PDB file of C-alpha atoms in Angstrom:
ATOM      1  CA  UNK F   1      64.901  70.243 139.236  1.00 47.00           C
ATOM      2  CA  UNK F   2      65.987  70.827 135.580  1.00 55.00           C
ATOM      3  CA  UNK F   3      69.245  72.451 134.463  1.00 79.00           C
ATOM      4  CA  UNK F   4      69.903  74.645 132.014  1.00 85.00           C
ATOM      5  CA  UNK F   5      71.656  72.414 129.720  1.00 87.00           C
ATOM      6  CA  UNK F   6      68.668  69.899 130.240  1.00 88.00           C
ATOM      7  CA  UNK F   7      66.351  72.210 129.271  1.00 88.00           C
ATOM      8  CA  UNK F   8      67.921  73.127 126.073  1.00 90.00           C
ATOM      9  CA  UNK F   9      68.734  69.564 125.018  1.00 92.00           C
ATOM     10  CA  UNK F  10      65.175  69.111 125.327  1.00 91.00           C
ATOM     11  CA  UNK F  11      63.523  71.907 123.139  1.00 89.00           C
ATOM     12  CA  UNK F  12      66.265  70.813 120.396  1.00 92.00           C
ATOM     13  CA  UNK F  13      65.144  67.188 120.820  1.00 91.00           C
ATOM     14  CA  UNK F  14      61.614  68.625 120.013  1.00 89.00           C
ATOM     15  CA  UNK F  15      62.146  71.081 117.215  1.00 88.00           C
ATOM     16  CA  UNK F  16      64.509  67.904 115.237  1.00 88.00           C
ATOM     17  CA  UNK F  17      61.146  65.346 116.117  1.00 85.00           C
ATOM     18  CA  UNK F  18      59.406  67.750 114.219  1.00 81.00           C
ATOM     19  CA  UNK F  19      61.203  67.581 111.249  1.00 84.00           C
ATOM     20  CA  UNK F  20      61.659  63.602 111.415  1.00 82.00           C
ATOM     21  CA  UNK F  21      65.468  63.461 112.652  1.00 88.00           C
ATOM     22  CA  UNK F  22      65.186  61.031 114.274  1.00 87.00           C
ATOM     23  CA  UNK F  23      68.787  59.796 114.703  1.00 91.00           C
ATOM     24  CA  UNK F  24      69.899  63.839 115.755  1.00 93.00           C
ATOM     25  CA  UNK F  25      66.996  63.401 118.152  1.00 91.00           C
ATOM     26  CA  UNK F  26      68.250  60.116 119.865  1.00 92.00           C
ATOM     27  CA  UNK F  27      71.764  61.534 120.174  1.00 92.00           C
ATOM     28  CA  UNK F  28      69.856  64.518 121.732  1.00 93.00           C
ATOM     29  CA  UNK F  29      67.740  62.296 124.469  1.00 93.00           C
ATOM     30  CA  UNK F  30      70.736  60.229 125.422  1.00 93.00           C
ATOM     31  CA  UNK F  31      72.376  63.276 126.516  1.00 93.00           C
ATOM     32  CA  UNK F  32      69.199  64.421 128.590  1.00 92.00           C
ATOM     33  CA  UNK F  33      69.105  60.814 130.229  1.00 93.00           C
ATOM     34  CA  UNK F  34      72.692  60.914 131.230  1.00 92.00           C
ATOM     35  CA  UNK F  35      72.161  64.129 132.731  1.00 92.00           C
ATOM     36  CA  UNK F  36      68.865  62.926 134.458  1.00 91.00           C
ATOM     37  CA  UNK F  37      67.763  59.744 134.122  1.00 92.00           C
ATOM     38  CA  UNK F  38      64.381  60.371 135.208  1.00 92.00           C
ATOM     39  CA  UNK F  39      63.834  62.574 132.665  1.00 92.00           C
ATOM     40  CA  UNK F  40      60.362  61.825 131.632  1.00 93.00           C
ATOM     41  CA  UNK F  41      60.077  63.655 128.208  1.00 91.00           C
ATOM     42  CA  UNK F  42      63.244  61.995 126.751  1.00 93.00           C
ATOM     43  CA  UNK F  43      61.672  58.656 127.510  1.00 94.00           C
ATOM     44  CA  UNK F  44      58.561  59.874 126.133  1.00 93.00           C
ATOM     45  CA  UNK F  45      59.980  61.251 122.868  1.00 92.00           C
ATOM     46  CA  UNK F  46      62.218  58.339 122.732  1.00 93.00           C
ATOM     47  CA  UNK F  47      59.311  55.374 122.605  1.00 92.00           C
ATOM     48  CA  UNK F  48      57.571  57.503 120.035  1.00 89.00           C
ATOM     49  CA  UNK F  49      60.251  57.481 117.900  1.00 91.00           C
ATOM     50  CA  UNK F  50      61.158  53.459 118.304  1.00 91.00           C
ATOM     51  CA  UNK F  51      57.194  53.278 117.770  1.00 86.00           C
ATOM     52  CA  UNK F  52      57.733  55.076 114.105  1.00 83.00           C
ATOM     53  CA  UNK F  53      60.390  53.129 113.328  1.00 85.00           C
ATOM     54  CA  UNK F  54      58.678  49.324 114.196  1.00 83.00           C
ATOM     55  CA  UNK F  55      61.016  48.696 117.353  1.00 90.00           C
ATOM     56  CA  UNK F  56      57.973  47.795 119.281  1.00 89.00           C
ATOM     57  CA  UNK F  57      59.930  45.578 121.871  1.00 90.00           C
ATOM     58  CA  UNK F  58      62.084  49.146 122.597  1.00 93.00           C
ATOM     59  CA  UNK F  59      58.863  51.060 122.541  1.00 92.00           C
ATOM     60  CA  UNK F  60      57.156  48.995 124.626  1.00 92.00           C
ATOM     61  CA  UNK F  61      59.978  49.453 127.375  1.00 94.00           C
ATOM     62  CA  UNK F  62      60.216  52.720 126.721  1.00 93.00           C
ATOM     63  CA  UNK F  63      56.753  53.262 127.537  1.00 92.00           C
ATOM     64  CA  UNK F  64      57.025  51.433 130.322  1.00 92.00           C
ATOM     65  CA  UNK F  65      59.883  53.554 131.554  1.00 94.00           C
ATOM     66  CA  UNK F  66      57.407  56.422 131.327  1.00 93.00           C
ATOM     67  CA  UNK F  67      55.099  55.050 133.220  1.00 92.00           C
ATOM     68  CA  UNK F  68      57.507  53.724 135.976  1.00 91.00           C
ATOM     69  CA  UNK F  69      58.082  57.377 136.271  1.00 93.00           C
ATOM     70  CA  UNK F  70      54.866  58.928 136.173  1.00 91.00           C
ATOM     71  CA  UNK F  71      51.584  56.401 136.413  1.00 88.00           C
ATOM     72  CA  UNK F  72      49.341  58.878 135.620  1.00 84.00           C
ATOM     73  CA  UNK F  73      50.896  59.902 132.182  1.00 87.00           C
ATOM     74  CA  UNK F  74      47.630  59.000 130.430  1.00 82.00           C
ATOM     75  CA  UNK F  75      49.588  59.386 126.739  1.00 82.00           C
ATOM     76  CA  UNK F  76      52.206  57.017 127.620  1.00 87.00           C
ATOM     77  CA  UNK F  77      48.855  54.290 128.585  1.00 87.00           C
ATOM     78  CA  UNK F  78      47.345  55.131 125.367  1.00 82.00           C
ATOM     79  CA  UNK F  79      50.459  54.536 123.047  1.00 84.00           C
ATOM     80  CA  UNK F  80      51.363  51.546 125.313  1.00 87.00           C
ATOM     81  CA  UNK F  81      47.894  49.888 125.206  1.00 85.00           C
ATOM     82  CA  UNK F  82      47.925  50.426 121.489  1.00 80.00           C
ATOM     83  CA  UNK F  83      50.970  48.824 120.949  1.00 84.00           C
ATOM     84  CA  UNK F  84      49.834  45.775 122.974  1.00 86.00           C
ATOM     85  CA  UNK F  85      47.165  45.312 120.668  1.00 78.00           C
ATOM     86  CA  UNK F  86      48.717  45.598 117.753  1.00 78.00           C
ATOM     87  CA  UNK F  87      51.138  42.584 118.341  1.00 84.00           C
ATOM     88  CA  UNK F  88      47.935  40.521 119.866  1.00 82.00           C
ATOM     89  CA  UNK F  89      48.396  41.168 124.261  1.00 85.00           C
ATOM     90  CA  UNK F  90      44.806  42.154 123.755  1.00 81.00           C
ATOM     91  CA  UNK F  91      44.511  41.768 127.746  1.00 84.00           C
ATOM     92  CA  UNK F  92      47.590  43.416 128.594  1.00 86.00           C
ATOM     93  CA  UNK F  93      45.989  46.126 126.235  1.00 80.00           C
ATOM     94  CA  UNK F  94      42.965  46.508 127.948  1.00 81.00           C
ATOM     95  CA  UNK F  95      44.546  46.217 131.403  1.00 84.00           C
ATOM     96  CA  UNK F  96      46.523  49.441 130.330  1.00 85.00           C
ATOM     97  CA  UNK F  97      43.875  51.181 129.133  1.00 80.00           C
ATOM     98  CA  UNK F  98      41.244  50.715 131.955  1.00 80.00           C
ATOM     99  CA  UNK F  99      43.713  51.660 134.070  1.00 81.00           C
ATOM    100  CA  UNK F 100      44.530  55.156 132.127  1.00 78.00           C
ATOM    101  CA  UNK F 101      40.712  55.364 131.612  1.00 75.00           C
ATOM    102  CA  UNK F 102      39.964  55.297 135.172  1.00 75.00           C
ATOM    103  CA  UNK F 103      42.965  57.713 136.580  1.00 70.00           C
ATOM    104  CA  UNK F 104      40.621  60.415 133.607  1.00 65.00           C
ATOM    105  CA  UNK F 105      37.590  59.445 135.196  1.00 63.00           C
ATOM    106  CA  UNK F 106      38.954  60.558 138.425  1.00 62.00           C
ATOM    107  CA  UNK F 107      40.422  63.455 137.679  1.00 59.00           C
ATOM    108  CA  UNK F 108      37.099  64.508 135.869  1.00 54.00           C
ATOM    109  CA  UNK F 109      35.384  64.150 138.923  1.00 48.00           C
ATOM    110  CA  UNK F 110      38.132  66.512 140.796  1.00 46.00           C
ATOM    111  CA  UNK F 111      38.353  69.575 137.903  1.00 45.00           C
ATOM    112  CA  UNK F 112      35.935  70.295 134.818  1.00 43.00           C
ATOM    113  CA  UNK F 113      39.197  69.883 132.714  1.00 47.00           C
ATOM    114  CA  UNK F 114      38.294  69.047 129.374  1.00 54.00           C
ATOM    115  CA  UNK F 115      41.616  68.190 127.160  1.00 66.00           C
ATOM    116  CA  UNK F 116      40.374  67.484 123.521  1.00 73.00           C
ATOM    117  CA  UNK F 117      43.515  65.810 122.425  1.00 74.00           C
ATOM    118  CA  UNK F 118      43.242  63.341 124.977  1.00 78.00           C
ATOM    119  CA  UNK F 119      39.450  62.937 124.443  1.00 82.00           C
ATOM    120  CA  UNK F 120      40.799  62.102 120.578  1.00 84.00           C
ATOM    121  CA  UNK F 121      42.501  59.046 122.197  1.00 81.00           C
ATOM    122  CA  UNK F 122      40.336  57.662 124.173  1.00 83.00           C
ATOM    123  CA  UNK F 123      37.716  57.990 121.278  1.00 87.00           C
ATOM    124  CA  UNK F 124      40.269  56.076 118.900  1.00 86.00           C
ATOM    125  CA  UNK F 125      40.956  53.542 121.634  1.00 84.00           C
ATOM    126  CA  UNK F 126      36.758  52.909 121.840  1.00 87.00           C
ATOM    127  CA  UNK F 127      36.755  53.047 118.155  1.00 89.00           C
ATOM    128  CA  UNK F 128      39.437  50.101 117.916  1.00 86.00           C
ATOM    129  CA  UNK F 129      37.682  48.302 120.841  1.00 86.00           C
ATOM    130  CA  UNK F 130      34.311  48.371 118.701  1.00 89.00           C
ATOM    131  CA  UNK F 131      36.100  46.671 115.717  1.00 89.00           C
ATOM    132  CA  UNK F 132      37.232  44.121 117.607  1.00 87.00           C
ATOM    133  CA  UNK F 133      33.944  43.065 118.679  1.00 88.00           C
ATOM    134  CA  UNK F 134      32.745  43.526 114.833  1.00 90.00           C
ATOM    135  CA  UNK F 135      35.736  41.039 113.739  1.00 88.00           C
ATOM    136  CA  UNK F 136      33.114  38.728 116.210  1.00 87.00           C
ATOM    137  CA  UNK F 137      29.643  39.663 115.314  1.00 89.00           C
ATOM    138  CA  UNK F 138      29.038  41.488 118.498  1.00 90.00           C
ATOM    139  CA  UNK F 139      27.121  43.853 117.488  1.00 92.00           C
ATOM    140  CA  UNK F 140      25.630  45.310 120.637  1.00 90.00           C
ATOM    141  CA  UNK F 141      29.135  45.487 122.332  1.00 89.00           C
ATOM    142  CA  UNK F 142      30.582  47.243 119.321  1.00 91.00           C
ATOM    143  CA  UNK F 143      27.690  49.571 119.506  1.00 92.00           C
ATOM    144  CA  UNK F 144      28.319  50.334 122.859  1.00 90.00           C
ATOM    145  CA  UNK F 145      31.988  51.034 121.909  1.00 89.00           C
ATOM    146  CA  UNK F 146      31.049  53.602 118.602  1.00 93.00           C
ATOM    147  CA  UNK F 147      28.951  55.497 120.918  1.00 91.00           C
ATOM    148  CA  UNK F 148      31.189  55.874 123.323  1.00 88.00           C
ATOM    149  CA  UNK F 149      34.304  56.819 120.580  1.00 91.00           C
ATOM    150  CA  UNK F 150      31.055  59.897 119.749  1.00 92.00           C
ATOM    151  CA  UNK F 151      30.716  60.959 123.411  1.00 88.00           C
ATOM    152  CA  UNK F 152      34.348  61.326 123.178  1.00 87.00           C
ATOM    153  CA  UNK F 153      35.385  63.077 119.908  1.00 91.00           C
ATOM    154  CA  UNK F 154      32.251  64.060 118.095  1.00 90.00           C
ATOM    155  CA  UNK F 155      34.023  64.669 114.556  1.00 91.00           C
ATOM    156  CA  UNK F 156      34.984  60.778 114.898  1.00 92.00           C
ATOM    157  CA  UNK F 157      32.589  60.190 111.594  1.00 94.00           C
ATOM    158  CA  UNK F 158      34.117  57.156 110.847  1.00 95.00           C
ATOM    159  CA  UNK F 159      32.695  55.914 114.299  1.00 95.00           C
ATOM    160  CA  UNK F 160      28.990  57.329 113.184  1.00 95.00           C
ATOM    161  CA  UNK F 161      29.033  55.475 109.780  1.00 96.00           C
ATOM    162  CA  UNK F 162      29.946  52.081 111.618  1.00 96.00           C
ATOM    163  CA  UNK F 163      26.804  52.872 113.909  1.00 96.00           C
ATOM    164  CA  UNK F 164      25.171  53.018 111.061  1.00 95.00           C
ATOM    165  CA  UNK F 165      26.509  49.805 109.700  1.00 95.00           C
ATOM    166  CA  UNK F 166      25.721  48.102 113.312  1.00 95.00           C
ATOM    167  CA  UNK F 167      21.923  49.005 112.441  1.00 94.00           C
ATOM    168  CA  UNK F 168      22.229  47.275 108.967  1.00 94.00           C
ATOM    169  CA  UNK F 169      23.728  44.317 110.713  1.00 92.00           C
ATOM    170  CA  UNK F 170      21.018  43.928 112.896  1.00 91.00           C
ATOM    171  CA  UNK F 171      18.371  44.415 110.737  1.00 91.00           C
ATOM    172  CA  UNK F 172      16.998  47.910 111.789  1.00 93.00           C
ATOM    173  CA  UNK F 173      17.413  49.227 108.347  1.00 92.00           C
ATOM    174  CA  UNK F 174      15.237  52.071 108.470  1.00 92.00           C
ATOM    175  CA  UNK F 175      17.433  53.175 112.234  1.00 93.00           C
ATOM    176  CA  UNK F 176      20.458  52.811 109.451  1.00 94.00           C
ATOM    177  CA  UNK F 177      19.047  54.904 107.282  1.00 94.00           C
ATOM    178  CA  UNK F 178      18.091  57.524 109.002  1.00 94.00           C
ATOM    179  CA  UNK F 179      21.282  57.547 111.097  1.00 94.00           C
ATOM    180  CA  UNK F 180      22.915  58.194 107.801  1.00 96.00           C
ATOM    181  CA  UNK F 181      20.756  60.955 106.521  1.00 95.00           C
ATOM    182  CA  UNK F 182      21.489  62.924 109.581  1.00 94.00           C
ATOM    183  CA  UNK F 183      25.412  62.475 109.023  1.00 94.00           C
ATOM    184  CA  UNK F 184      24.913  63.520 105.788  1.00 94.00           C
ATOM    185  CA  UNK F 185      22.822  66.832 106.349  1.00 93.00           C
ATOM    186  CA  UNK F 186      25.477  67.723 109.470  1.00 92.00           C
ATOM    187  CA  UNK F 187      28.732  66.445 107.280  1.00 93.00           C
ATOM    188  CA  UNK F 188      27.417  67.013 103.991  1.00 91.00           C
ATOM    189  CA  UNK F 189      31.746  66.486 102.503  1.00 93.00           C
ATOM    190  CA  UNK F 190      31.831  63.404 104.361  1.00 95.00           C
ATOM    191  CA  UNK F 191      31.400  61.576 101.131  1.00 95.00           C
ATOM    192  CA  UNK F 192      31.874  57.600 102.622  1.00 95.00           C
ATOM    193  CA  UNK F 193      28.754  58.509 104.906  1.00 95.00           C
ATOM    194  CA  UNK F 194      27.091  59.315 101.650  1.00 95.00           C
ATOM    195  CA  UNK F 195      28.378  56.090  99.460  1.00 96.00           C
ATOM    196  CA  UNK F 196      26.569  53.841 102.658  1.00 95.00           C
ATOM    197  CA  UNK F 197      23.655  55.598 102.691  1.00 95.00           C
ATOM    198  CA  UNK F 198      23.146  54.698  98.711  1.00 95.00           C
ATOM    199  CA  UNK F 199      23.911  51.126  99.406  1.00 94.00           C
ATOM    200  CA  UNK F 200      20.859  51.276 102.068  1.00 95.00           C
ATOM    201  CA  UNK F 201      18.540  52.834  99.357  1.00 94.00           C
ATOM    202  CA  UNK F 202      20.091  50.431  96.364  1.00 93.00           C
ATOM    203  CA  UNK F 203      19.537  46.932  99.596  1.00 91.00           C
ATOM    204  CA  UNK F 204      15.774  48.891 100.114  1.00 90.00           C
ATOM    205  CA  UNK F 205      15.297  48.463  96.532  1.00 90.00           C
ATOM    206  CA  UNK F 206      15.269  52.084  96.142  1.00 92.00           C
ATOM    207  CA  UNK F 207      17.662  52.295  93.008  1.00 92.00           C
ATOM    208  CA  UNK F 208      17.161  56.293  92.163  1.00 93.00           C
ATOM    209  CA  UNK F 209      17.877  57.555  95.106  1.00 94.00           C
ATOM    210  CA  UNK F 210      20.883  55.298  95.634  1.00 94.00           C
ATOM    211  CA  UNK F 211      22.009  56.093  92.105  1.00 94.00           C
ATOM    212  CA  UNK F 212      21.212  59.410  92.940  1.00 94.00           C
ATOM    213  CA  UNK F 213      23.689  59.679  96.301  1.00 95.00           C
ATOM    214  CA  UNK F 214      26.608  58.140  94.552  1.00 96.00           C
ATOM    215  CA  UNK F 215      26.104  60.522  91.114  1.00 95.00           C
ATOM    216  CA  UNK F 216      26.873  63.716  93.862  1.00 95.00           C
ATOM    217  CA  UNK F 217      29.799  62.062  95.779  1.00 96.00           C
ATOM    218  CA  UNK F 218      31.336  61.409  92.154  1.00 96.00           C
ATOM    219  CA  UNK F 219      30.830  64.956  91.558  1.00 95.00           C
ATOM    220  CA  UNK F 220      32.341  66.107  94.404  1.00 94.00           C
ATOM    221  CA  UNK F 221      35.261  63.612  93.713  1.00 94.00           C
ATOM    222  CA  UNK F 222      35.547  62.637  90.604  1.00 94.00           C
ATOM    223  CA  UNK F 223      37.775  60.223  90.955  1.00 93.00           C
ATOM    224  CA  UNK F 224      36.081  58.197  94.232  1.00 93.00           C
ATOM    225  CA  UNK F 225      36.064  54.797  93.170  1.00 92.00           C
ATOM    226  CA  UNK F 226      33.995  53.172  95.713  1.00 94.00           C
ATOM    227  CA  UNK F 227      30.894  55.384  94.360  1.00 93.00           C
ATOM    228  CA  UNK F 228      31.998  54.944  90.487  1.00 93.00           C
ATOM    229  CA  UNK F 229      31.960  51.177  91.166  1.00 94.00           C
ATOM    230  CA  UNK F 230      27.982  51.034  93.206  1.00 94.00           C
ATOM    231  CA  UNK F 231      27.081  53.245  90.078  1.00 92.00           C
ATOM    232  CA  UNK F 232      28.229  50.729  87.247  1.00 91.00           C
ATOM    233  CA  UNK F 233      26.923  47.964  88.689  1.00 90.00           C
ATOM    234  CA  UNK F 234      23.604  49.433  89.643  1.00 88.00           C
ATOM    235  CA  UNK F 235      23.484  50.729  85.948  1.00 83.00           C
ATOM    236  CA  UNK F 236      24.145  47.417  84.705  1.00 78.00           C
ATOM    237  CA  UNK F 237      22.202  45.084  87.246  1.00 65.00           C
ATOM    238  CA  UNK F 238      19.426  47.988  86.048  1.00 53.00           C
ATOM    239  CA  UNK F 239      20.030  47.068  82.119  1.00 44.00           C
ATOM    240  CA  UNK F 240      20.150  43.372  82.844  1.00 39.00           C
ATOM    241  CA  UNK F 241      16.406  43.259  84.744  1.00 39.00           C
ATOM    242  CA  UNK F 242      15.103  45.252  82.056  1.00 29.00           C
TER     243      UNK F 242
END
């Protein structure tokens, strides 16, 4: 049960995380743990802020801590499994995150809860997955792995314009193309979507309309210098044919 005192150390730790204090925040959470050291919060709050600060061999025990405490807390598996891949346990990683992934499953299958912050995670943690496989010319696994990152978080457009790439790659250009119109009519301000889709027309040798999709992203941001770059060259590559 929580005291008073516990409670109050807690919602201070929380309002100083806020504003980045980090230090006023530790002092905070090693008052909580000596007052209950199962507190799973201060933990929590703790291995976020090693995490920020690059102390991933702290975070990484902290995590664990979390987890010792409360398997099921499916944020602590998400952090932790990132972590692991980010310093290369890609197995330890994945261990982590099936695990977290399956506990959801389950617990889908007992309520209709849907929780779109965790869905966010879980889309991120597909996303990541599929770039792996990229890195490897997979390109059927990492499609597998961008779809999934959709099902999860639908506004993951990032995740929609690889799909699109993963087409390219494979050779099903017009799939790629059409994959990217659609983005664009639904997320018409999701300019990158726009700049791929004029590198499709510019590779189909369909130079106006490819000029023509990077002319409106530099008007909607002047100063997007992916687009400025495909225009110069396709105006000079254009000059130098003629």
């Amino acid at each position: 049960m929580t005291n008073q005192r516990e409670k109050e150390l807690i919602n201070q730790a929380k309002k100083y995380y806020d504003q980045a204090k980090y230090r006023i925040v530790q002092n905070l959470l090693s008052e909580v743990i000596e007052i209950n050291p199962k507190n799973i919060d201060a933990y929590f709050m703790m291995a976020n802020i090693f995490h920020r600060r690059g102390e991933i061999g702290k975070a990484i025990k902290a995590f664990n801590k979390v987890l010792t405490l409360d398997p099921n807390h499916t944020d602590a598996s998400i952090s932790l499994s990132v972590l692991y891949n980010d310093i290369g346990r890609y197995e330890e990683g994945r261990k982590v995150f099936e695990r977290a992934n399956e506990r959801v499953k389950a617990k889908k299958d007992q309520e209709t809860i849907k929780d779109d912050h965790i869905n966010k995670k879980f889309s991120f943690k597909h996303y990541e997955i599929a770039e792996m496989y990229m890195t490897y010319n997979r390109f059927d696994e990492a499609l597998f792995e961008y779809n999934k990152a959709i099902g999860l978080d639908p506004e993951n457009l990032d995740a929609r314009l690889k799909i699109a790439k993963v087409y390219a790659k494979k050779g099903f250009i017009s799939k790629a193309v059409e994959t990217l119109k659609l983005l664009k009519n639904e997320k018409p301000e999701f300019l990158d979507g726009r700049v791929a889709l004029g590198v499709l027309y510019y590779g189909n040798g369909n130079i106006i309309e490819a000029q023509n999709e990077w002319q409106k992203v530099i008007s909607k941001d002047p100063h997007h210098s992916e687009a400025a770059m495909y225009l110069n060259l396709s105006h000079t590559a254009t000059e130098t044919s003629l």
